[in-house]
């Protein structure tokens, strides 16, 4: 089977008592908030290599993108030489935006000659003030792959920080390719109300360790919604089904 990287899980909960989980897929079409045209700019970073590997590449300009939004050439941020972890880049989106999906394009032309340079453990921090961010997701990126989609619980924020905790083994540098953030129209909802009105509800924000069935701590808010429903409706039996990706 072709290797895929699907980190986030969306759960559809039926009133009949079955919870079915499916991994989020990359979506196309919505505006990428991480571009200069959309108002984004890089305002701070931990370090950068310089030259063609600057942090500003994570908020590309129009002349760096094709009409379909794909980069004309590699757009990569590299940490400085021997800079200590964590590495981070802070982006100002220009105004508060709804954020629901991120797609990480991390197939790097430097990887063959610099094995392990691609970012691995990544955290997403968001907020309306740069000095008051909160972590909304933590996950692992697959090594040297594009199209790695992560669905988060819908949130409004003006600032986004990518924090890189590790890479795939390179001793001196870590690289992260230009990514995508967009709004797919989802909004926070009440689980019990959705089940009463339509018999189904979509629940996002459930995360597993890469290649593992181990739930991450960032899944707690989503799981708490299921627990709260179960406590309020103890007579309702729930069957929860889920799976990790094949790697």
PDB file of N, CA and C in Angstrom, residues 62-112:
ATOM      1  N   UNK A  62       3.193  36.754  -4.000  1.00  0.00           N
ATOM      2  CA  UNK A  62       2.545  36.298  -5.228  1.00  0.00           C
ATOM      3  C   UNK A  62       3.546  35.775  -6.248  1.00  0.00           C
ATOM      4  N   UNK A  63       4.693  36.469  -6.380  1.00  0.00           N
ATOM      5  CA  UNK A  63       5.658  36.064  -7.404  1.00  0.00           C
ATOM      6  C   UNK A  63       6.373  34.769  -7.052  1.00  0.00           C
ATOM      7  N   UNK A  64       6.140  34.232  -5.858  1.00  0.00           N
ATOM      8  CA  UNK A  64       6.709  32.946  -5.465  1.00  0.00           C
ATOM      9  C   UNK A  64       5.730  31.794  -5.666  1.00  0.00           C
ATOM     10  N   UNK A  65       4.519  32.108  -6.143  1.00  0.00           N
ATOM     11  CA  UNK A  65       3.469  31.104  -6.262  1.00  0.00           C
ATOM     12  C   UNK A  65       2.928  31.050  -7.680  1.00  0.00           C
ATOM     13  N   UNK A  66       2.540  29.847  -8.107  1.00  0.00           N
ATOM     14  CA  UNK A  66       1.837  29.671  -9.366  1.00  0.00           C
ATOM     15  C   UNK A  66       0.366  30.059  -9.186  1.00  0.00           C
ATOM     16  N   UNK A  67      -0.372  30.197 -10.280  1.00  0.00           N
ATOM     17  CA  UNK A  67      -1.803  30.532 -10.165  1.00  0.00           C
ATOM     18  C   UNK A  67      -2.593  29.563  -9.295  1.00  0.00           C
ATOM     19  N   UNK A  68      -2.167  28.276  -9.269  1.00  0.00           N
ATOM     20  CA  UNK A  68      -2.883  27.294  -8.453  1.00  0.00           C
ATOM     21  C   UNK A  68      -2.448  27.312  -6.992  1.00  0.00           C
ATOM     22  N   UNK A  69      -1.535  28.242  -6.649  1.00  0.00           N
ATOM     23  CA  UNK A  69      -1.088  28.361  -5.272  1.00  0.00           C
ATOM     24  C   UNK A  69       0.145  27.564  -4.923  1.00  0.00           C
ATOM     25  N   UNK A  70       0.612  26.713  -5.820  1.00  0.00           N
ATOM     26  CA  UNK A  70       1.801  25.916  -5.548  1.00  0.00           C
ATOM     27  C   UNK A  70       3.055  26.763  -5.763  1.00  0.00           C
ATOM     28  N   UNK A  71       4.122  26.509  -5.012  1.00  0.00           N
ATOM     29  CA  UNK A  71       5.337  27.316  -5.142  1.00  0.00           C
ATOM     30  C   UNK A  71       5.981  27.177  -6.518  1.00  0.00           C
ATOM     31  N   UNK A  72       6.529  28.286  -7.014  1.00  0.00           N
ATOM     32  CA  UNK A  72       7.293  28.264  -8.265  1.00  0.00           C
ATOM     33  C   UNK A  72       8.576  27.457  -8.068  1.00  0.00           C
ATOM     34  N   UNK A  73       9.207  27.627  -6.920  1.00  0.00           N
ATOM     35  CA  UNK A  73      10.417  26.884  -6.549  1.00  0.00           C
ATOM     36  C   UNK A  73      10.297  26.516  -5.070  1.00  0.00           C
ATOM     37  N   UNK A  74      11.282  25.760  -4.570  1.00  0.00           N
ATOM     38  CA  UNK A  74      11.252  25.365  -3.170  1.00  0.00           C
ATOM     39  C   UNK A  74      11.143  26.589  -2.260  1.00  0.00           C
ATOM     40  N   UNK A  75      10.186  26.551  -1.336  1.00  0.00           N
ATOM     41  CA  UNK A  75      10.042  27.585  -0.314  1.00  0.00           C
ATOM     42  C   UNK A  75      10.251  26.904   1.028  1.00  0.00           C
ATOM     43  N   UNK A  76      11.426  27.084   1.583  1.00  0.00           N
ATOM     44  CA  UNK A  76      11.835  26.328   2.763  1.00  0.00           C
ATOM     45  C   UNK A  76      12.460  27.265   3.789  1.00  0.00           C
ATOM     46  N   UNK A  77      12.111  27.050   5.038  1.00  0.00           N
ATOM     47  CA  UNK A  77      12.801  27.703   6.147  1.00  0.00           C
ATOM     48  C   UNK A  77      13.742  26.691   6.778  1.00  0.00           C
ATOM     49  N   UNK A  78      14.988  27.097   6.995  1.00  0.00           N
ATOM     50  CA  UNK A  78      15.965  26.256   7.682  1.00  0.00           C
ATOM     51  C   UNK A  78      16.408  26.950   8.955  1.00  0.00           C
ATOM     52  N   UNK A  79      16.578  26.172   9.993  1.00  0.00           N
ATOM     53  CA  UNK A  79      17.158  26.707  11.221  1.00  0.00           C
ATOM     54  C   UNK A  79      18.602  27.113  10.979  1.00  0.00           C
ATOM     55  N   UNK A  80      19.149  27.925  11.866  1.00  0.00           N
ATOM     56  CA  UNK A  80      20.562  28.247  11.799  1.00  0.00           C
ATOM     57  C   UNK A  80      21.409  27.034  12.136  1.00  0.00           C
ATOM     58  N   UNK A  81      22.665  27.074  11.751  1.00  0.00           N
ATOM     59  CA  UNK A  81      23.575  25.953  11.996  1.00  0.00           C
ATOM     60  C   UNK A  81      23.730  25.692  13.489  1.00  0.00           C
ATOM     61  N   UNK A  82      23.472  24.434  13.875  1.00  0.00           N
ATOM     62  CA  UNK A  82      23.607  23.991  15.264  1.00  0.00           C
ATOM     63  C   UNK A  82      22.712  24.747  16.239  1.00  0.00           C
ATOM     64  N   UNK A  83      21.670  25.403  15.749  1.00  0.00           N
ATOM     65  CA  UNK A  83      20.735  26.079  16.651  1.00  0.00           C
ATOM     66  C   UNK A  83      20.000  25.043  17.491  1.00  0.00           C
ATOM     67  N   UNK A  84      19.811  25.297  18.776  1.00  0.00           N
ATOM     68  CA  UNK A  84      19.157  24.300  19.637  1.00  0.00           C
ATOM     69  C   UNK A  84      17.651  24.248  19.419  1.00  0.00           C
ATOM     70  N   UNK A  85      17.073  23.065  19.637  1.00  0.00           N
ATOM     71  CA  UNK A  85      15.616  22.941  19.652  1.00  0.00           C
ATOM     72  C   UNK A  85      15.074  23.595  20.919  1.00  0.00           C
ATOM     73  N   UNK A  86      13.816  24.089  20.875  1.00  0.00           N
ATOM     74  CA  UNK A  86      12.908  24.073  19.727  1.00  0.00           C
ATOM     75  C   UNK A  86      13.201  25.212  18.749  1.00  0.00           C
ATOM     76  N   UNK A  87      12.899  24.956  17.470  1.00  0.00           N
ATOM     77  CA  UNK A  87      12.905  25.996  16.456  1.00  0.00           C
ATOM     78  C   UNK A  87      11.467  26.492  16.296  1.00  0.00           C
ATOM     79  N   UNK A  88      11.309  27.762  15.976  1.00  0.00           N
ATOM     80  CA  UNK A  88       9.941  28.265  15.824  1.00  0.00           C
ATOM     81  C   UNK A  88       9.893  29.450  14.872  1.00  0.00           C
ATOM     82  N   UNK A  89       8.707  29.607  14.275  1.00  0.00           N
ATOM     83  CA  UNK A  89       8.408  30.752  13.411  1.00  0.00           C
ATOM     84  C   UNK A  89       7.026  31.272  13.793  1.00  0.00           C
ATOM     85  N   UNK A  90       6.916  32.585  13.971  1.00  0.00           N
ATOM     86  CA  UNK A  90       5.652  33.223  14.329  1.00  0.00           C
ATOM     87  C   UNK A  90       5.140  34.036  13.140  1.00  0.00           C
ATOM     88  N   UNK A  91       3.893  33.778  12.744  1.00  0.00           N
ATOM     89  CA  UNK A  91       3.263  34.493  11.644  1.00  0.00           C
ATOM     90  C   UNK A  91       2.091  35.328  12.147  1.00  0.00           C
ATOM     91  N   UNK A  92       1.984  36.541  11.616  1.00  0.00           N
ATOM     92  CA  UNK A  92       0.841  37.416  11.843  1.00  0.00           C
ATOM     93  C   UNK A  92      -0.036  37.327  10.600  1.00  0.00           C
ATOM     94  N   UNK A  93      -1.282  36.894  10.758  1.00  0.00           N
ATOM     95  CA  UNK A  93      -2.191  36.725   9.623  1.00  0.00           C
ATOM     96  C   UNK A  93      -2.830  38.038   9.178  1.00  0.00           C
ATOM     97  N   UNK A  94      -2.549  39.117   9.888  1.00  0.00           N
ATOM     98  CA  UNK A  94      -3.078  40.419   9.517  1.00  0.00           C
ATOM     99  C   UNK A  94      -4.393  40.751  10.172  1.00  0.00           C
ATOM    100  N   UNK A  95      -5.182  39.750  10.472  1.00  0.00           N
ATOM    101  CA  UNK A  95      -6.441  39.893  11.180  1.00  0.00           C
ATOM    102  C   UNK A  95      -6.829  38.515  11.700  1.00  0.00           C
ATOM    103  N   UNK A  96      -7.805  38.477  12.589  1.00  0.00           N
ATOM    104  CA  UNK A  96      -8.249  37.197  13.129  1.00  0.00           C
ATOM    105  C   UNK A  96      -8.928  36.373  12.038  1.00  0.00           C
ATOM    106  N   UNK A  97      -8.515  35.140  11.905  1.00  0.00           N
ATOM    107  CA  UNK A  97      -9.048  34.227  10.878  1.00  0.00           C
ATOM    108  C   UNK A  97      -9.571  32.951  11.544  1.00  0.00           C
ATOM    109  N   UNK A  98     -10.582  32.357  10.899  1.00  0.00           N
ATOM    110  CA  UNK A  98     -10.975  31.016  11.304  1.00  0.00           C
ATOM    111  C   UNK A  98      -9.960  30.026  10.727  1.00  0.00           C
ATOM    112  N   UNK A  99      -9.461  29.144  11.565  1.00  0.00           N
ATOM    113  CA  UNK A  99      -8.496  28.113  11.172  1.00  0.00           C
ATOM    114  C   UNK A  99      -9.088  26.745  11.488  1.00  0.00           C
ATOM    115  N   UNK A 100      -9.119  25.886  10.476  1.00  0.00           N
ATOM    116  CA  UNK A 100      -9.669  24.541  10.680  1.00  0.00           C
ATOM    117  C   UNK A 100      -8.770  23.445  10.129  1.00  0.00           C
ATOM    118  N   UNK A 101      -7.956  23.778   9.119  1.00  0.00           N
ATOM    119  CA  UNK A 101      -7.118  22.773   8.475  1.00  0.00           C
ATOM    120  C   UNK A 101      -5.727  23.355   8.186  1.00  0.00           C
ATOM    121  N   UNK A 102      -4.720  22.517   8.358  1.00  0.00           N
ATOM    122  CA  UNK A 102      -3.354  22.835   7.940  1.00  0.00           C
ATOM    123  C   UNK A 102      -2.867  21.711   7.023  1.00  0.00           C
ATOM    124  N   UNK A 103      -2.097  22.068   6.018  1.00  0.00           N
ATOM    125  CA  UNK A 103      -1.471  21.081   5.144  1.00  0.00           C
ATOM    126  C   UNK A 103       0.014  21.403   5.072  1.00  0.00           C
ATOM    127  N   UNK A 104       0.844  20.420   5.428  1.00  0.00           N
ATOM    128  CA  UNK A 104       2.286  20.621   5.479  1.00  0.00           C
ATOM    129  C   UNK A 104       2.946  19.960   4.275  1.00  0.00           C
ATOM    130  N   UNK A 105       3.658  20.780   3.500  1.00  0.00           N
ATOM    131  CA  UNK A 105       4.368  20.300   2.311  1.00  0.00           C
ATOM    132  C   UNK A 105       5.851  20.274   2.637  1.00  0.00           C
ATOM    133  N   UNK A 106       6.317  19.090   3.000  1.00  0.00           N
ATOM    134  CA  UNK A 106       7.655  18.981   3.571  1.00  0.00           C
ATOM    135  C   UNK A 106       8.536  18.004   2.797  1.00  0.00           C
ATOM    136  N   UNK A 107       8.262  17.867   1.482  1.00  0.00           N
ATOM    137  CA  UNK A 107       9.180  17.115   0.618  1.00  0.00           C
ATOM    138  C   UNK A 107      10.287  18.069   0.207  1.00  0.00           C
ATOM    139  N   UNK A 108      11.480  17.844   0.694  1.00  0.00           N
ATOM    140  CA  UNK A 108      12.569  18.811   0.598  1.00  0.00           C
ATOM    141  C   UNK A 108      13.646  18.340  -0.366  1.00  0.00           C
ATOM    142  N   UNK A 109      14.071  19.226  -1.248  1.00  0.00           N
ATOM    143  CA  UNK A 109      15.132  18.866  -2.187  1.00  0.00           C
ATOM    144  C   UNK A 109      16.460  18.660  -1.486  1.00  0.00           C
ATOM    145  N   UNK A 110      16.610  19.197  -0.266  1.00  0.00           N
ATOM    146  CA  UNK A 110      17.861  19.023   0.481  1.00  0.00           C
ATOM    147  C   UNK A 110      17.940  17.671   1.188  1.00  0.00           C
ATOM    148  N   UNK A 111      16.821  16.985   1.327  1.00  0.00           N
ATOM    149  CA  UNK A 111      16.814  15.741   2.106  1.00  0.00           C
ATOM    150  C   UNK A 111      17.765  14.663   1.567  1.00  0.00           C
ATOM    151  N   UNK A 112      17.851  14.424   0.267  1.00  0.00           N
ATOM    152  CA  UNK A 112      18.749  13.352  -0.195  1.00  0.00           C
ATOM    153  C   UNK A 112      20.211  13.577   0.187  1.00  0.00           C
TER     154      UNK A 112
END
